[in-house]
Amino acid sequence: MTLTSILILIGLAACLGLLGRSRWRLLLLLAVSALAVYALQPALPVRFLDFWLPTATLALTVLGWALTAPPEQRLWRTNGPAAAVLAGVVLLLGLTRLFGLDLPAVGRPPRFLPILLAVTAVAVVTFLLVRLGRARRLWLALGIVFLLVLFLLLKSSPLTALVSAWLRTLNGQSAGLASPLDIRWLGFSYLAFRLLHTFRDRQSGRLPPVSLAEYAVYAIFFPALTAGPIDRIERFVADLRHPRPLDSQGWLEAGRRLTLGLFKKFVLADALGLIALSPANALQVHSAGWAWVLLYAYSFQLYFDFAGYTDMAIGLGRLMGIQLPENFNAPYLKPNLTQFWNNWHMTLTQWMRAYVFNPLTRALRSAGRPLPTAVIILAGQVSTMVLIGLWHGVTWNFAFWGLWHAFGLFVHNRWSEWARPRLTAVSVPWRMALQAGGVLLTFHYVTLGWLLFVLPDPATSWRVLSILIGGA
Amino acid sequence: MSDEVITQLTEYIAAEILKQPGRGIGPDESLLTSGLIDSFHLVDLALFVEDHFGVHLDDAELNASVFDSLNQLAALIRSRQ
Amino acid sequence: MDSRSEVRPLAVLWKGVLLFLLVNLLVAAFPPESGTSVSLYNRLFAGRERLPFGETPAQSYNLSLFDLEAMFASHLIAGGPKPAQEYRVILIGDSSVWGTLLRPEETLAGRLNALNLTLCGREARFYNLGYPSLSLTKDLLLLDAAMRYDPDRIIWLTTLESFPLEVQLTSPLVAHNASRLDALMARYDLPFDPADPALERPSLWERTLIGRRRAIADRFRLQAYGVLWSATGVDQAYPLDYPRAQTELEADLSFHGFRPGELQEADLAFEVLEAGFVAAGDTPVLLVNEPMLISRGENSDLRYNFFYPRWAYDDYRQWLAQRAERLGWDYLDLWDLLPDPVHYTNSAIHLTPQAEAVLAETLVPAISQMPCP
């Protein structure tokens, strides 16, 4: 996101915040969020895809609601206006082409008829889904599978390139030019995880009843669209229904977070980005010392970039009276890897814990013939961390990165089991030394892990590692 | 009642999770954010609560924003009994 | 709570904005002294082997900026006082001296250093102060600024394309250093108009912090890229493939709008060249007419190469030789030293690494013959 687009979003959020509890607020917030989905989508070389992907984001959101809404929430009277806003945004953007308007930042829409057909199709499917009876459980399961398959298609480069080639052929464009970069679907990773969360909670009966407008604003809330955090719907909707007022306290809190976020992203992260380790410079480095400098720079760039975006999202949310969850809490100052993961991209790890680690551990723990504790811990950590890795992209390096952290977490777990009863009586200076050593060790373990994260393949990571330890 | 719940929880956590039987835990001491209980033992704690108090803690509830201290956990258990 | 002790966001905002405007106006009214360039080069980072220039910073770890102080401060030559045993030779010229597509050690300066010459009983050390744009005035600007580094000798390589009066001020480095050019004009009585629209004269707005944000950011980025320069030794993007210098030429006889016979000696900036010799003072200058590609392809009877119709270049060579003779300059005309296109990369004056080595060898006798102080 550019500085300009962020300043525009700040202005919009402040206006929405000033509306207070007006009854139009929710629908306006929905309209702004829907427009932002289009405005923030980067331009793509496949024709009209930068219009269709945002449209698909809205369609998935509406269908997600239709699948999960309990009977008392399905009334047309409650949800008609929100449906009209969403359809209206799509159709109005489609109409700009008829009137020859070229909106800045929004991808050029295709002809109007296909758009009209798409909106009608989504409306019909929504209508049918809302009326689902007992088949709902099956459809929820299918919805989860569908999202996971879509996720795989978008996150695995060879598959994405195939999809791109197929789309190009449909469009009459040259399939030979297809590249995985053709399908950069803004915010999909976050959207998918929000929707999966509502599907799973609907299956377990925990999902609170929410209207279409509330569900959609949760899914595509514009401050959290591009870089999270991944909130939980019950918490988000509670704030949405009772927003905190935009009083002077609100301005101060929002202003502080926004300033901090802008500083972290556009000053610290972007400056570090100039010198951070990258696939391009990784193998040009000719000395261990400088290689460490580049790696440290990457480590901090990644943190300030991501934490900066989170600060901005939280600041924007605060302007509108919504307290988004924290995503980072000084992760590089934590004394062990377990603590690091409790404080790095927290909303993703909490999601993974809730829907992967906890159910798996519970199942293994309650199994008829229970496995040894260490095996269960290892299984839980490996599956969770590898999935967190693959969430970033389906590559060997992301999988290895997940394994690196699973291994680290496992070793820390075993160590703390062993050390906890033995280290109770250590003196304060020793404890402080252990703490400081732990922080340094954890930071370096994580930072070495970024070698797998930032570089494209294991061989390159290995070569940079050998440069770091003094081999050439 | 709540004292009884807290006592049982404290005994379980000290003996089974921290492996330091007899260790005291403050009713407002942070359990999760401090790293006292890791994610694996949290599931064990949930199973213990299920067995002992007949209260189900959902997988999605096992995080610091739902409860982070003995007092908060005891309150959650009481509200569901 | 006492309401007066509360923080009022609006008050914070307007005070912040007011302070910001005030600082901007102060900076615009009293511009900070340039010439006090803080640089991490030659301290934390290795000094650069050539002046900063780069159009794709993300690939070249290098960028083009106009702040001569910052540029020189990043260069190896600013690394400290000249060692007693060093015989310092600076190379002035265009992109062929700077070394487009060449690694630092492959440039003319790099090739000369590899010869480990001894001059006047000291170890010769050659510094690459070439800069990619064709303008004698740009050369003069750099030569003048380089004199404070106490060179023992100057080698100035040039070609006709740097001579036309119309290109003198359009080099970005010249255009953005108008006040320096004013000083040069005053000192050497140069034939330029101070109000020439090519010269960038910053308005009050452009002198504020906001107006100068680009220049400030550039100076910061130059420092930041010092890390990657030190870490990789890369200061230029090296494409795997590029269009080779043209050998099939257009049937065009004009040179900068002059048709055959129209170009006069006065249309070329010989005064700037002379000013360079004055600026050098007692430091001996070796002037070199640099080698160029001589095509044998289509229309090569009319033109030597992409840059020059034969008639214009022949006139230029004659004028330059006459002037050098008359003024007693050390002058070496190497125009046809390496005529074959195999010696050139993407332009009729950009030599290959091997050709640079040949050029360096060729220069040795002329360098060695120059008088010692």
JSON list of C-alpha atoms in Angstrom, two decimals, chain A residues 170-240:
[
{"chain": "A", "resi": 170, "resn": "LEU", "atom": "CA", "xyz": [-10.11, -18.23, -21.77]},
{"chain": "A", "resi": 171, "resn": "ASN", "atom": "CA", "xyz": [-9.30, -14.58, -22.44]},
{"chain": "A", "resi": 172, "resn": "GLY", "atom": "CA", "xyz": [-7.59, -15.27, -25.74]},
{"chain": "A", "resi": 173, "resn": "GLN", "atom": "CA", "xyz": [-4.25, -14.14, -24.27]},
{"chain": "A", "resi": 174, "resn": "SER", "atom": "CA", "xyz": [-0.99, -16.00, -24.78]},
{"chain": "A", "resi": 175, "resn": "ALA", "atom": "CA", "xyz": [-0.77, -18.87, -22.28]},
{"chain": "A", "resi": 176, "resn": "GLY", "atom": "CA", "xyz": [2.98, -19.01, -22.83]},
{"chain": "A", "resi": 177, "resn": "LEU", "atom": "CA", "xyz": [3.43, -15.83, -20.76]},
{"chain": "A", "resi": 178, "resn": "ALA", "atom": "CA", "xyz": [1.62, -17.31, -17.74]},
{"chain": "A", "resi": 179, "resn": "SER", "atom": "CA", "xyz": [3.34, -16.71, -14.41]},
{"chain": "A", "resi": 180, "resn": "PRO", "atom": "CA", "xyz": [2.33, -17.35, -10.79]},
{"chain": "A", "resi": 181, "resn": "LEU", "atom": "CA", "xyz": [2.54, -13.57, -10.28]},
{"chain": "A", "resi": 182, "resn": "ASP", "atom": "CA", "xyz": [-0.44, -13.15, -12.61]},
{"chain": "A", "resi": 183, "resn": "ILE", "atom": "CA", "xyz": [-2.82, -14.09, -9.83]},
{"chain": "A", "resi": 184, "resn": "ARG", "atom": "CA", "xyz": [-2.00, -11.93, -6.85]},
{"chain": "A", "resi": 185, "resn": "TRP", "atom": "CA", "xyz": [-5.31, -11.96, -5.05]},
{"chain": "A", "resi": 186, "resn": "LEU", "atom": "CA", "xyz": [-5.19, -9.16, -2.55]},
{"chain": "A", "resi": 187, "resn": "GLY", "atom": "CA", "xyz": [-6.07, -10.26, 0.97]},
{"chain": "A", "resi": 188, "resn": "PHE", "atom": "CA", "xyz": [-7.13, -13.79, 0.03]},
{"chain": "A", "resi": 189, "resn": "SER", "atom": "CA", "xyz": [-4.96, -15.51, 2.66]},
{"chain": "A", "resi": 190, "resn": "TYR", "atom": "CA", "xyz": [-6.61, -13.50, 5.41]},
{"chain": "A", "resi": 191, "resn": "LEU", "atom": "CA", "xyz": [-10.10, -13.75, 3.93]},
{"chain": "A", "resi": 192, "resn": "ALA", "atom": "CA", "xyz": [-9.82, -17.53, 3.63]},
{"chain": "A", "resi": 193, "resn": "PHE", "atom": "CA", "xyz": [-8.76, -17.89, 7.26]},
{"chain": "A", "resi": 194, "resn": "ARG", "atom": "CA", "xyz": [-11.58, -15.66, 8.48]},
{"chain": "A", "resi": 195, "resn": "LEU", "atom": "CA", "xyz": [-14.13, -17.64, 6.49]},
{"chain": "A", "resi": 196, "resn": "LEU", "atom": "CA", "xyz": [-12.67, -20.98, 7.62]},
{"chain": "A", "resi": 197, "resn": "HIS", "atom": "CA", "xyz": [-12.95, -19.78, 11.20]},
{"chain": "A", "resi": 198, "resn": "THR", "atom": "CA", "xyz": [-16.66, -19.02, 10.76]},
{"chain": "A", "resi": 199, "resn": "PHE", "atom": "CA", "xyz": [-17.28, -22.36, 8.99]},
{"chain": "A", "resi": 200, "resn": "ARG", "atom": "CA", "xyz": [-15.58, -24.34, 11.75]},
{"chain": "A", "resi": 201, "resn": "ASP", "atom": "CA", "xyz": [-17.35, -22.42, 14.49]},
{"chain": "A", "resi": 202, "resn": "ARG", "atom": "CA", "xyz": [-20.65, -22.95, 12.74]},
{"chain": "A", "resi": 203, "resn": "GLN", "atom": "CA", "xyz": [-19.92, -26.68, 12.65]},
{"chain": "A", "resi": 204, "resn": "SER", "atom": "CA", "xyz": [-19.20, -26.70, 16.37]},
{"chain": "A", "resi": 205, "resn": "GLY", "atom": "CA", "xyz": [-22.19, -24.47, 17.09]},
{"chain": "A", "resi": 206, "resn": "ARG", "atom": "CA", "xyz": [-20.14, -21.62, 18.52]},
{"chain": "A", "resi": 207, "resn": "LEU", "atom": "CA", "xyz": [-20.73, -19.06, 15.79]},
{"chain": "A", "resi": 208, "resn": "PRO", "atom": "CA", "xyz": [-22.77, -16.10, 17.06]},
{"chain": "A", "resi": 209, "resn": "PRO", "atom": "CA", "xyz": [-25.72, -15.08, 14.89]},
{"chain": "A", "resi": 210, "resn": "VAL", "atom": "CA", "xyz": [-24.65, -12.15, 12.70]},
{"chain": "A", "resi": 211, "resn": "SER", "atom": "CA", "xyz": [-26.27, -10.27, 9.85]},
{"chain": "A", "resi": 212, "resn": "LEU", "atom": "CA", "xyz": [-24.87, -10.18, 6.32]},
{"chain": "A", "resi": 213, "resn": "ALA", "atom": "CA", "xyz": [-23.58, -6.65, 6.85]},
{"chain": "A", "resi": 214, "resn": "GLU", "atom": "CA", "xyz": [-21.75, -7.65, 10.04]},
{"chain": "A", "resi": 215, "resn": "TYR", "atom": "CA", "xyz": [-20.34, -10.82, 8.52]},
{"chain": "A", "resi": 216, "resn": "ALA", "atom": "CA", "xyz": [-19.16, -9.02, 5.40]},
{"chain": "A", "resi": 217, "resn": "VAL", "atom": "CA", "xyz": [-17.57, -6.13, 7.29]},
{"chain": "A", "resi": 218, "resn": "TYR", "atom": "CA", "xyz": [-15.79, -8.69, 9.48]},
{"chain": "A", "resi": 219, "resn": "ALA", "atom": "CA", "xyz": [-14.46, -10.53, 6.44]},
{"chain": "A", "resi": 220, "resn": "ILE", "atom": "CA", "xyz": [-13.34, -7.52, 4.38]},
{"chain": "A", "resi": 221, "resn": "PHE", "atom": "CA", "xyz": [-12.83, -4.83, 7.05]},
{"chain": "A", "resi": 222, "resn": "PHE", "atom": "CA", "xyz": [-10.62, -2.47, 5.07]},
{"chain": "A", "resi": 223, "resn": "PRO", "atom": "CA", "xyz": [-7.96, -1.74, 7.72]},
{"chain": "A", "resi": 224, "resn": "ALA", "atom": "CA", "xyz": [-7.22, -5.48, 8.04]},
{"chain": "A", "resi": 225, "resn": "LEU", "atom": "CA", "xyz": [-7.69, -6.42, 4.39]},
{"chain": "A", "resi": 226, "resn": "THR", "atom": "CA", "xyz": [-4.09, -6.55, 3.20]},
{"chain": "A", "resi": 227, "resn": "ALA", "atom": "CA", "xyz": [-2.07, -7.65, 6.22]},
{"chain": "A", "resi": 228, "resn": "GLY", "atom": "CA", "xyz": [-4.43, -8.79, 8.96]},
{"chain": "A", "resi": 229, "resn": "PRO", "atom": "CA", "xyz": [-4.84, -9.16, 11.86]},
{"chain": "A", "resi": 230, "resn": "ILE", "atom": "CA", "xyz": [-7.20, -12.15, 11.72]},
{"chain": "A", "resi": 231, "resn": "ASP", "atom": "CA", "xyz": [-9.81, -11.25, 14.32]},
{"chain": "A", "resi": 232, "resn": "ARG", "atom": "CA", "xyz": [-12.43, -13.59, 15.76]},
{"chain": "A", "resi": 233, "resn": "ILE", "atom": "CA", "xyz": [-15.91, -12.78, 14.57]},
{"chain": "A", "resi": 234, "resn": "GLU", "atom": "CA", "xyz": [-17.63, -12.80, 17.99]},
{"chain": "A", "resi": 235, "resn": "ARG", "atom": "CA", "xyz": [-15.15, -10.22, 19.29]},
{"chain": "A", "resi": 236, "resn": "PHE", "atom": "CA", "xyz": [-15.24, -8.11, 16.16]},
{"chain": "A", "resi": 237, "resn": "VAL", "atom": "CA", "xyz": [-19.02, -7.99, 15.93]},
{"chain": "A", "resi": 238, "resn": "ALA", "atom": "CA", "xyz": [-19.33, -7.06, 19.61]},
{"chain": "A", "resi": 239, "resn": "ASP", "atom": "CA", "xyz": [-17.22, -3.95, 18.86]},
{"chain": "A", "resi": 240, "resn": "LEU", "atom": "CA", "xyz": [-19.11, -3.32, 15.65]}
]
